[in-house]
XYZ file of C-alpha atoms in Angstrom:
601
model
C -0.034 0.041 -0.126
C 1.399 3.318 -1.025
C 1.320 6.074 1.807
C -1.044 8.989 1.444
C 0.860 12.129 0.561
C 1.125 14.347 3.749
C -0.388 17.312 1.751
C -3.580 15.248 1.756
C -4.031 14.405 5.424
C -5.636 16.661 7.780
C -5.715 15.931 11.645
C -7.811 17.985 13.399
C -10.197 17.833 16.625
C -13.389 19.667 17.667
C -13.315 21.684 20.838
C -16.189 23.526 22.644
C -18.000 24.200 25.688
C -20.663 21.520 26.943
C -23.816 21.186 24.748
C -22.528 23.614 21.951
C -22.926 20.772 19.232
C -19.541 19.013 19.206
C -20.866 15.270 18.812
C -23.471 16.413 16.420
C -21.010 18.339 14.269
C -19.047 15.019 14.088
C -22.256 13.125 13.103
C -22.837 15.594 10.273
C -19.171 15.251 9.233
C -19.388 11.477 9.131
C -22.838 11.339 7.303
C -21.484 14.147 4.781
C -18.498 11.956 3.692
C -20.219 8.710 3.615
C -18.246 7.065 6.429
C -21.627 5.326 7.394
C -24.540 4.258 5.493
C -28.157 5.986 6.347
C -29.189 2.725 7.968
C -25.950 2.733 10.271
C -26.332 6.346 11.191
C -27.582 7.200 14.766
C -27.152 10.398 16.905
C -23.644 10.695 18.735
C -22.100 7.888 16.604
C -18.759 8.428 18.418
C -20.349 8.448 21.941
C -20.481 4.623 22.422
C -20.950 4.404 26.242
C -24.730 4.199 27.220
C -24.015 6.993 30.161
C -22.696 9.280 27.358
C -25.569 8.836 25.226
C -28.225 9.577 27.986
C -26.495 12.697 29.637
C -25.636 13.927 26.148
C -21.863 14.350 27.072
C -18.556 13.163 25.927
C -16.572 11.341 28.254
C -13.852 9.492 26.198
C -12.290 11.220 23.374
C -13.125 9.287 20.063
C -11.445 9.336 16.659
C -12.535 8.497 13.222
C -11.280 8.533 9.835
C -13.046 10.232 6.815
C -12.678 10.520 3.062
C -13.498 13.783 1.274
C -13.177 14.610 -2.219
C -12.794 18.351 -2.075
C -13.546 21.207 -4.812
C -9.994 21.326 -5.912
C -10.530 17.754 -7.179
C -8.168 16.215 -4.730
C -9.388 13.410 -2.262
C -8.336 14.185 1.376
C -8.012 12.083 4.381
C -9.491 13.638 7.529
C -8.642 12.469 10.806
C -11.321 13.702 13.158
C -11.222 13.789 17.027
C -14.093 14.373 18.963
C -13.134 15.715 22.452
C -15.091 15.915 25.951
C -16.173 19.467 26.824
C -16.404 19.053 30.692
C -13.631 20.386 32.920
C -13.122 16.903 34.522
C -12.027 15.366 31.296
C -9.658 18.059 30.084
C -7.013 15.325 30.543
C -8.651 13.615 27.466
C -8.822 16.990 25.574
C -5.034 17.484 26.144
C -4.185 14.154 24.745
C -6.305 14.724 21.635
C -4.962 18.161 20.885
C -1.068 16.671 20.975
C -1.975 14.171 18.487
C -3.545 17.080 15.651
C -2.356 20.165 13.918
C -5.609 21.903 13.809
C -8.778 22.698 15.692
C -12.495 23.609 14.783
C -13.798 25.774 17.692
C -17.529 25.451 17.985
C -19.369 28.235 19.596
C -23.105 28.282 20.275
C -24.587 31.322 18.332
C -27.143 32.104 20.849
C -25.092 31.457 23.901
C -21.584 32.840 22.915
C -18.336 32.097 24.533
C -18.373 30.097 28.014
C -15.979 29.296 30.492
C -15.016 25.785 28.884
C -14.645 27.509 25.516
C -11.821 29.462 26.848
C -10.120 26.662 28.508
C -10.177 24.408 25.690
C -9.142 27.019 23.194
C -6.171 28.040 25.353
C -5.005 24.488 25.412
C -5.187 24.102 21.503
C -3.371 27.599 21.216
C -0.562 25.884 23.726
C -0.341 23.003 21.362
C 0.281 25.262 18.502
C -2.992 24.780 16.596
C -4.391 26.587 13.669
C -8.070 27.377 14.800
C -10.979 27.503 12.682
C -14.040 29.355 14.359
C -17.436 27.633 13.690
C -20.732 29.186 14.820
C -23.309 26.570 15.228
C -27.205 26.500 15.880
C -27.695 29.689 13.699
C -31.082 28.464 12.737
C -32.227 29.271 16.289
C -34.312 32.344 16.636
C -32.214 33.324 19.614
C -28.869 33.217 17.325
C -27.015 36.311 17.196
C -24.065 35.703 14.901
C -22.676 39.188 14.722
C -22.655 39.613 18.504
C -20.903 36.143 19.016
C -18.279 36.830 16.585
C -17.475 40.049 18.171
C -17.249 38.414 21.541
C -14.746 35.673 19.986
C -12.563 38.493 18.874
C -12.796 40.428 22.138
C -12.320 37.509 24.426
C -10.285 35.166 22.677
C -8.514 37.291 20.082
C -9.162 35.225 16.812
C -10.102 36.664 13.557
C -13.723 35.765 12.983
C -14.158 37.570 9.648
C -14.362 34.145 7.645
C -15.907 32.031 10.362
C -18.059 29.065 9.197
C -21.643 29.514 10.139
C -23.650 26.189 10.259
C -26.493 24.267 11.991
C -25.061 20.849 13.026
C -28.733 19.569 13.727
C -30.088 20.333 10.233
C -26.902 19.868 8.276
C -26.720 23.478 6.906
C -23.468 24.388 5.577
C -21.529 21.297 6.573
C -19.756 21.360 3.142
C -18.302 24.795 4.353
C -16.870 23.262 7.313
C -15.083 20.470 5.205
C -13.659 22.942 2.611
C -12.287 25.214 5.689
C -10.555 21.943 7.198
C -8.876 21.197 3.956
C -7.929 24.740 2.821
C -7.130 26.315 6.305
C -5.690 23.741 8.448
C -2.170 22.622 8.002
C -1.371 19.185 6.895
C 1.087 17.086 9.141
C 4.903 16.773 9.135
C 6.780 13.652 9.050
C 9.222 11.422 7.050
C 8.566 8.026 5.978
C 12.495 7.341 5.596
C 13.334 7.996 9.139
C 13.127 5.392 12.296
C 9.568 4.650 13.236
C 8.218 7.013 16.104
C 4.588 7.249 17.100
C 2.711 8.772 19.954
C 0.459 6.552 22.079
C -2.558 8.622 22.357
C -4.951 6.374 24.191
C -5.398 2.631 24.942
C -8.596 0.311 26.101
C -9.147 -3.255 26.650
C -11.209 -5.219 24.154
C -12.213 -8.860 25.233
C -11.197 -10.367 21.725
C -8.116 -8.363 20.815
C -6.573 -7.648 24.097
C -5.287 -3.994 24.407
C -6.185 -1.506 21.384
C -3.794 1.386 21.156
C -4.810 4.349 19.581
C -1.447 6.009 17.799
C -0.545 9.017 15.704
C 2.555 7.914 13.631
C 5.083 11.002 13.461
C 7.726 9.283 11.319
C 8.542 5.813 9.700
C 5.861 2.968 9.367
C 3.868 0.744 11.560
C 2.812 -2.558 9.897
C 1.849 -6.097 10.800
C 4.437 -8.463 12.157
C 6.888 -5.532 13.093
C 8.535 -5.781 16.446
C 8.008 -2.503 18.447
C 9.250 -1.036 21.676
C 7.514 1.173 24.220
C 10.287 3.735 25.189
C 9.139 4.408 29.008
C 8.665 0.998 29.955
C 10.960 -0.927 27.563
C 8.451 -3.531 26.694
C 8.619 -5.213 23.179
C 5.685 -6.397 21.331
C 4.999 -7.980 17.728
C 2.022 -5.964 15.828
C -0.938 -8.395 15.065
C -3.031 -5.785 13.359
C -2.775 -2.007 12.156
C -5.842 -0.140 11.022
C -8.002 2.961 11.124
C -11.361 3.813 12.472
C -13.902 4.441 9.754
C -15.328 4.866 12.243
C -15.439 0.916 12.597
C -12.299 -0.933 13.048
C -10.731 -1.260 9.404
C -7.446 -3.444 9.112
C -5.023 -1.730 6.788
C -1.430 -2.941 5.573
C 0.468 -0.217 7.374
C 0.197 3.115 8.853
C 2.607 5.767 7.492
C 3.656 9.342 8.619
C 1.017 11.787 9.746
C -1.828 8.956 9.954
C -3.764 8.244 12.901
C -5.028 4.661 13.478
C -4.882 1.744 15.884
C -2.764 -1.368 16.413
C -2.961 -4.534 18.560
C -0.100 -6.650 19.856
C -1.597 -9.144 22.189
C -1.021 -6.913 25.014
C -2.495 -8.125 28.317
C -3.031 -5.159 30.334
C -3.457 -1.342 29.713
C -1.014 -0.751 32.366
C 1.806 -1.851 29.631
C 0.743 0.964 27.545
C 1.292 4.324 29.222
C -0.621 7.167 27.727
C 1.800 9.750 25.937
C 4.433 6.959 25.515
C 6.579 6.889 22.329
C 6.360 3.504 20.139
C 9.438 3.145 18.159
C 11.010 0.054 16.135
C 12.630 -2.566 18.311
C 15.793 -3.169 15.810
C 16.326 0.298 14.743
C 14.926 2.550 17.960
C 14.665 6.106 18.097
C 17.184 7.845 20.421
C 14.611 10.350 21.620
C 11.186 10.167 22.791
C 8.353 12.514 21.496
C 6.969 15.045 24.139
C 4.326 13.239 25.852
C 1.570 14.494 28.332
C 1.680 15.054 31.729
C 0.462 12.165 33.872
C -3.099 12.952 35.161
C -3.049 13.519 38.939
C -6.298 12.919 40.822
C -7.673 15.977 42.638
C -10.684 14.473 44.506
C -10.550 11.359 46.600
C -13.434 9.331 48.297
C -14.087 5.964 49.618
C -16.193 3.457 47.941
C -17.622 0.432 49.960
C -20.042 -2.277 48.952
C -23.344 -2.160 50.792
C -22.839 -6.133 50.822
C -19.667 -7.187 52.307
C -19.516 -10.035 50.109
C -19.193 -7.806 47.073
C -15.738 -6.870 47.678
C -13.922 -8.989 45.480
C -16.436 -8.039 42.628
C -15.932 -4.328 43.467
C -11.979 -4.971 43.194
C -12.487 -6.757 39.783
C -14.762 -4.107 38.607
C -12.354 -1.142 39.421
C -9.562 -3.240 37.754
C -11.609 -3.236 34.596
C -12.663 0.492 34.605
C -9.079 1.299 35.353
C -8.234 -0.612 31.867
C -10.136 2.097 29.898
C -9.695 5.078 31.924
C -5.952 6.025 32.866
C -6.856 8.910 35.031
C -8.665 6.714 37.755
C -6.594 5.494 40.660
C -7.732 3.254 43.428
C -6.030 1.547 46.696
C -7.635 -0.819 49.466
C -8.817 0.816 52.740
C -10.958 -0.338 55.514
C -13.365 1.289 57.926
C -14.528 0.345 61.148
C -17.944 1.462 60.300
C -18.323 0.257 56.501
C -15.857 -2.710 56.251
C -13.299 -3.230 53.530
C -13.654 -0.930 50.470
C -11.421 1.326 48.201
C -10.012 4.853 48.397
C -10.502 6.135 44.813
C -8.778 8.926 43.162
C -10.878 11.102 40.450
C -10.233 14.232 38.340
C -13.213 16.001 39.736
C -16.852 15.406 40.924
C -18.444 14.778 37.552
C -15.524 12.077 37.098
C -16.447 10.574 40.334
C -20.208 10.617 39.617
C -19.562 8.785 36.313
C -17.530 6.051 37.671
C -20.094 5.316 40.481
C -22.705 5.324 37.952
C -20.915 2.948 35.621
C -20.082 0.551 38.657
C -23.661 0.260 39.317
C -24.650 0.023 35.684
C -22.110 -2.169 34.150
C -21.330 -4.259 37.181
C -24.536 -4.219 39.172
C -22.913 -3.107 42.496
C -24.590 -1.231 45.505
C -21.980 1.062 46.883
C -21.877 3.830 49.499
C -19.252 6.603 49.085
C -17.747 8.506 51.750
C -17.673 12.407 51.669
C -15.150 13.542 48.709
C -12.170 15.052 49.975
C -8.848 16.679 48.464
C -5.283 15.950 48.745
C -3.669 17.721 51.760
C 0.106 18.375 52.478
C 0.805 17.769 56.271
C 4.188 18.969 57.424
C 5.420 17.714 60.949
C 7.383 19.221 63.559
C 10.395 16.876 62.805
C 10.533 17.952 59.176
C 8.720 15.198 57.572
C 5.831 15.810 55.051
C 3.295 13.541 53.515
C 0.160 13.538 51.470
C -3.176 12.943 53.288
C -6.027 11.291 51.028
C -8.168 10.291 53.921
C -9.163 12.574 56.922
C -9.311 9.371 59.039
C -5.528 9.230 58.679
C -5.044 12.569 60.034
C -2.194 12.379 62.819
C -2.184 13.814 66.321
C -2.410 17.603 66.349
C 0.601 17.822 68.568
C 3.135 16.258 65.724
C 1.891 18.812 63.057
C 3.535 22.054 62.198
C 1.288 23.340 59.311
C -0.959 21.913 56.556
C -1.260 23.114 52.898
C -4.246 23.030 50.884
C -4.814 22.872 47.254
C -6.118 26.041 45.450
C -7.538 26.332 42.234
C -8.162 29.223 39.729
C -11.666 29.303 38.529
C -13.101 31.210 35.551
C -16.839 32.059 35.922
C -18.873 33.634 32.962
C -22.347 34.759 33.726
C -24.952 37.348 32.736
C -24.421 40.782 34.571
C -27.801 40.314 36.335
C -26.471 37.352 38.596
C -23.294 39.032 39.613
C -23.941 39.785 43.066
C -25.045 36.415 44.162
C -22.152 34.960 42.753
C -19.572 37.146 44.307
C -21.109 36.594 47.641
C -20.852 32.725 46.957
C -17.267 32.928 46.007
C -16.563 35.133 49.095
C -18.486 32.863 51.462
C -16.011 29.997 50.132
C -12.961 31.865 51.129
C -12.249 33.044 47.678
C -9.730 35.765 46.312
C -11.113 37.881 43.312
C -8.438 37.987 40.585
C -10.169 40.032 37.998
C -13.509 41.006 36.801
C -13.819 42.129 33.039
C -16.997 42.582 30.839
C -17.727 41.301 27.300
C -20.979 43.016 26.342
C -23.618 42.366 29.188
C -21.593 39.028 30.308
C -19.225 39.326 33.118
C -15.960 37.140 33.089
C -14.870 36.560 36.714
C -11.430 35.096 37.753
C -11.293 33.858 41.397
C -8.880 31.862 43.323
C -10.573 29.354 45.573
C -9.417 26.591 47.896
C -10.487 23.167 46.317
C -11.990 21.872 49.461
C -14.752 24.539 49.152
C -15.511 23.743 45.599
C -15.931 19.863 45.708
C -18.983 19.539 48.037
C -21.529 21.439 46.252
C -20.059 24.665 44.733
C -21.171 23.889 41.346
C -25.051 23.013 42.259
C -24.946 26.064 44.261
C -23.403 28.514 41.411
C -25.951 27.015 39.032
C -28.813 27.760 41.513
C -28.010 31.353 42.257
C -27.247 32.177 38.551
C -30.403 30.244 37.480
C -28.222 27.987 35.355
C -26.595 30.657 33.237
C -23.143 30.726 34.946
C -20.567 28.421 33.396
C -17.619 27.482 35.403
C -14.086 26.111 34.456
C -10.788 25.729 36.741
C -7.381 24.886 36.740
C -5.006 23.826 39.781
C -3.066 26.705 41.170
C -0.705 25.134 43.659
C -0.753 24.474 47.366
C -1.043 27.137 50.314
C -0.844 26.910 54.012
C -4.430 26.852 55.562
C -5.797 26.919 59.098
C -7.235 23.347 58.640
C -8.674 20.998 61.049
C -10.272 17.512 61.291
C -13.732 17.230 62.411
C -14.541 13.654 63.955
C -18.133 12.669 64.427
C -18.678 10.544 67.742
C -21.952 8.580 68.148
C -22.428 7.479 71.975
C -19.001 8.220 72.272
C -17.533 6.134 69.590
C -15.862 7.915 66.820
C -17.188 7.008 63.179
C -14.237 7.273 60.952
C -16.137 7.177 57.699
C -17.947 10.462 58.566
C -14.834 12.504 59.582
C -13.797 15.224 57.305
C -11.494 18.228 56.932
C -12.691 21.873 57.221
C -11.155 25.324 57.836
C -11.455 26.421 61.449
C -13.636 29.167 60.791
C -16.344 27.119 59.224
C -15.799 24.005 61.496
C -18.521 24.503 63.948
C -21.117 25.295 61.327
C -20.314 22.332 59.332
C -20.215 20.036 62.524
C -23.544 21.225 63.975
C -25.112 20.627 60.573
C -23.930 16.861 60.141
C -25.058 16.304 63.772
C -28.644 17.745 63.076
C -28.766 15.515 60.085
C -27.682 12.400 62.073
C -30.039 13.109 64.798
C -32.951 12.648 62.388
C -31.500 9.779 60.694
C -30.373 7.353 63.403
C -33.365 5.378 64.867
C -33.976 6.053 68.690
C -33.045 3.369 71.337
C -34.020 2.601 75.067
C -31.298 4.909 76.106
C -30.260 8.367 74.906
C -27.557 8.744 72.398
C -25.476 11.888 72.353
C -23.983 12.766 68.499
C -21.104 15.047 68.999
C -18.726 16.693 66.575
C -15.176 17.231 67.870
C -11.744 18.840 67.019
C -9.284 16.611 68.694
C -10.595 16.376 72.331
C -12.792 19.396 72.189
C -16.604 19.087 71.396
C -17.787 21.748 68.899
C -21.261 20.492 68.443
C -23.732 18.148 70.163
C -27.217 16.636 69.461
C -28.917 14.080 71.682
C -31.546 11.529 70.465
C -33.861 11.191 73.193
C -34.839 7.738 74.366
C -37.966 5.617 73.571
C -40.147 5.456 76.777
C -41.366 2.153 77.900
C -44.268 2.374 80.418
C -43.112 -0.218 82.959
C -45.984 0.745 85.469
C -48.843 -0.226 82.823
C -49.545 -3.309 84.613
C -49.964 -1.633 88.125
C -53.864 -1.057 88.721
C -54.110 1.279 91.928
C -52.299 -0.080 95.133
C -49.301 1.812 96.930
C -47.275 4.613 95.039
C -44.005 2.953 96.510
C -44.495 -0.166 94.052
C -44.603 1.995 91.124
C -41.592 3.980 92.304
C -39.661 0.618 92.731
C -40.365 -0.196 89.093
C -39.333 2.951 87.881
C -36.172 3.139 89.845
C -35.356 -0.481 88.445
C -36.063 0.902 84.737
C -33.668 3.723 85.710
C -30.665 1.534 86.807
C -31.340 -0.726 83.561
C -31.037 2.326 81.182
C -28.035 3.602 82.850
C -26.541 0.025 82.266
C -27.657 0.066 78.702
C -26.306 3.561 77.972
C -22.699 2.159 79.297
C -22.641 -0.911 77.287
C -25.200 -0.053 74.677
C -23.861 -0.207 71.033
C -25.745 2.026 68.420
C -26.198 0.416 65.259
C -26.164 2.990 62.571
C -28.117 1.828 59.450
C -26.501 2.134 56.119
C -29.323 4.378 54.965
C -28.175 6.895 57.416
C -24.702 6.727 56.129
C -25.730 7.332 52.687
C -28.124 10.313 53.450
C -25.317 11.716 56.131
C -22.755 11.628 53.316
C -24.784 13.455 50.741
C -24.025 16.598 53.035
C -25.345 19.947 51.792
C -22.755 21.739 53.593
């Protein structure tokens, strides 16, 4: 097979805010180029997980190869990467951009530039991409193409004089997008005569083929039977199959420079294929690796425990299978006195956490309890040692701690001017520091520094409710800073419940402690004795609620007679209750845990 000339290849990705129409545009491009027949076509072709289709979001970046006969008479090969729009999957976006030379920036003509649009376009600019602005949904009555073009120029600084105006839903002007791709995006560079180097963009597990690797070839060739070496791990494999996604897996003889495709080599585990690694020829290896991607670092941790303790092994296997397809997900074993054995899991954000939980219950039929999410703190001891704290239950004794550093983020919030007051109040309540406030027309762009701890609970939900859903939010990590943090322990009948302990800023500790005590008071069933529920910092109790005892009428059998007999029975009951309180163990039902951990604080 002869290589496709580099001048006829275009590698591009589609970037946009959530719901601005990336996946719908990808569908239309696939349809327009005839990659699928009308019978095979369905909505969100590239979103192949049920959960992606239901929520209407893209979670995994997907790729497809299209063939387009352009107006200049030449036939071009277009490699399209559909990327996620949500902040938690920015890691997927960065990998996709590294494999391409250009991007289509899709902006909703009625909503304009949103926070995620900015985040993704800056990533594309950092990756050195040529960017073509595409205005989608121009068929909507609320569409204002002229205003949105001006907004793109003001906020991002891109020239929009030749922006492509389309409706991905109806298929209006899709031809214009294809022409813009071949005329305005640059072809890839590469040299077929050089030693083989290819970038490992993604990998996932297939039950029949083993690990499937998504590659972007830079120089040389990849072909069946070739022995290849992974440069970071040094492992050597023999290629069994190479091919392209069209969008179904389509085997080919080889992949040449500038091309995107897949290879299989009977690899058993995804752990052997590090994302961002360089694949080279084993006999004639490259001397330098290609610039890869930064490894993903989990920012939110939480414990996942099976409701039925017998499901522990099933949970271990299920997490292992999810890890095969999601390199950014981490887990390790942990045990809790209240919840038994489970796993401490690391995620890129709260949506990532929610998606993993939903996939576990859906795909593997598991009933789980998740502990309150916490972030990674850096604990510095008085003896000069320091370590990372993933679980508040492992918090050391206060006397050995010198100081604690907590992670901060830089948040970009875009919203209509009308809701600015409530959003500023929300950010200030969460210990935020305002960096800048600028205006683009009637929309405000707010940049704030916030402690991640204040964001992981319910910041996003609160932001959506105070802005009636109009605010868009994006963030990036912004280092660690020393904070006045404390661990709040929850005690039920003087027994600490490790699964409910959490970290908070000292100024908010009392409020948060009181909230959870009040919540538990309503959730724990009453016993025959009083149950104290306390929130404590170290040995100091900061909040307390008491569940009153159930009353049992021991004098019901006494009809009349001497009062001393009744008194004797009541004294006996009093003694019994005293003894029960001493030895009484309070069983906290699972439902109470689940409800308490869904804290609104």
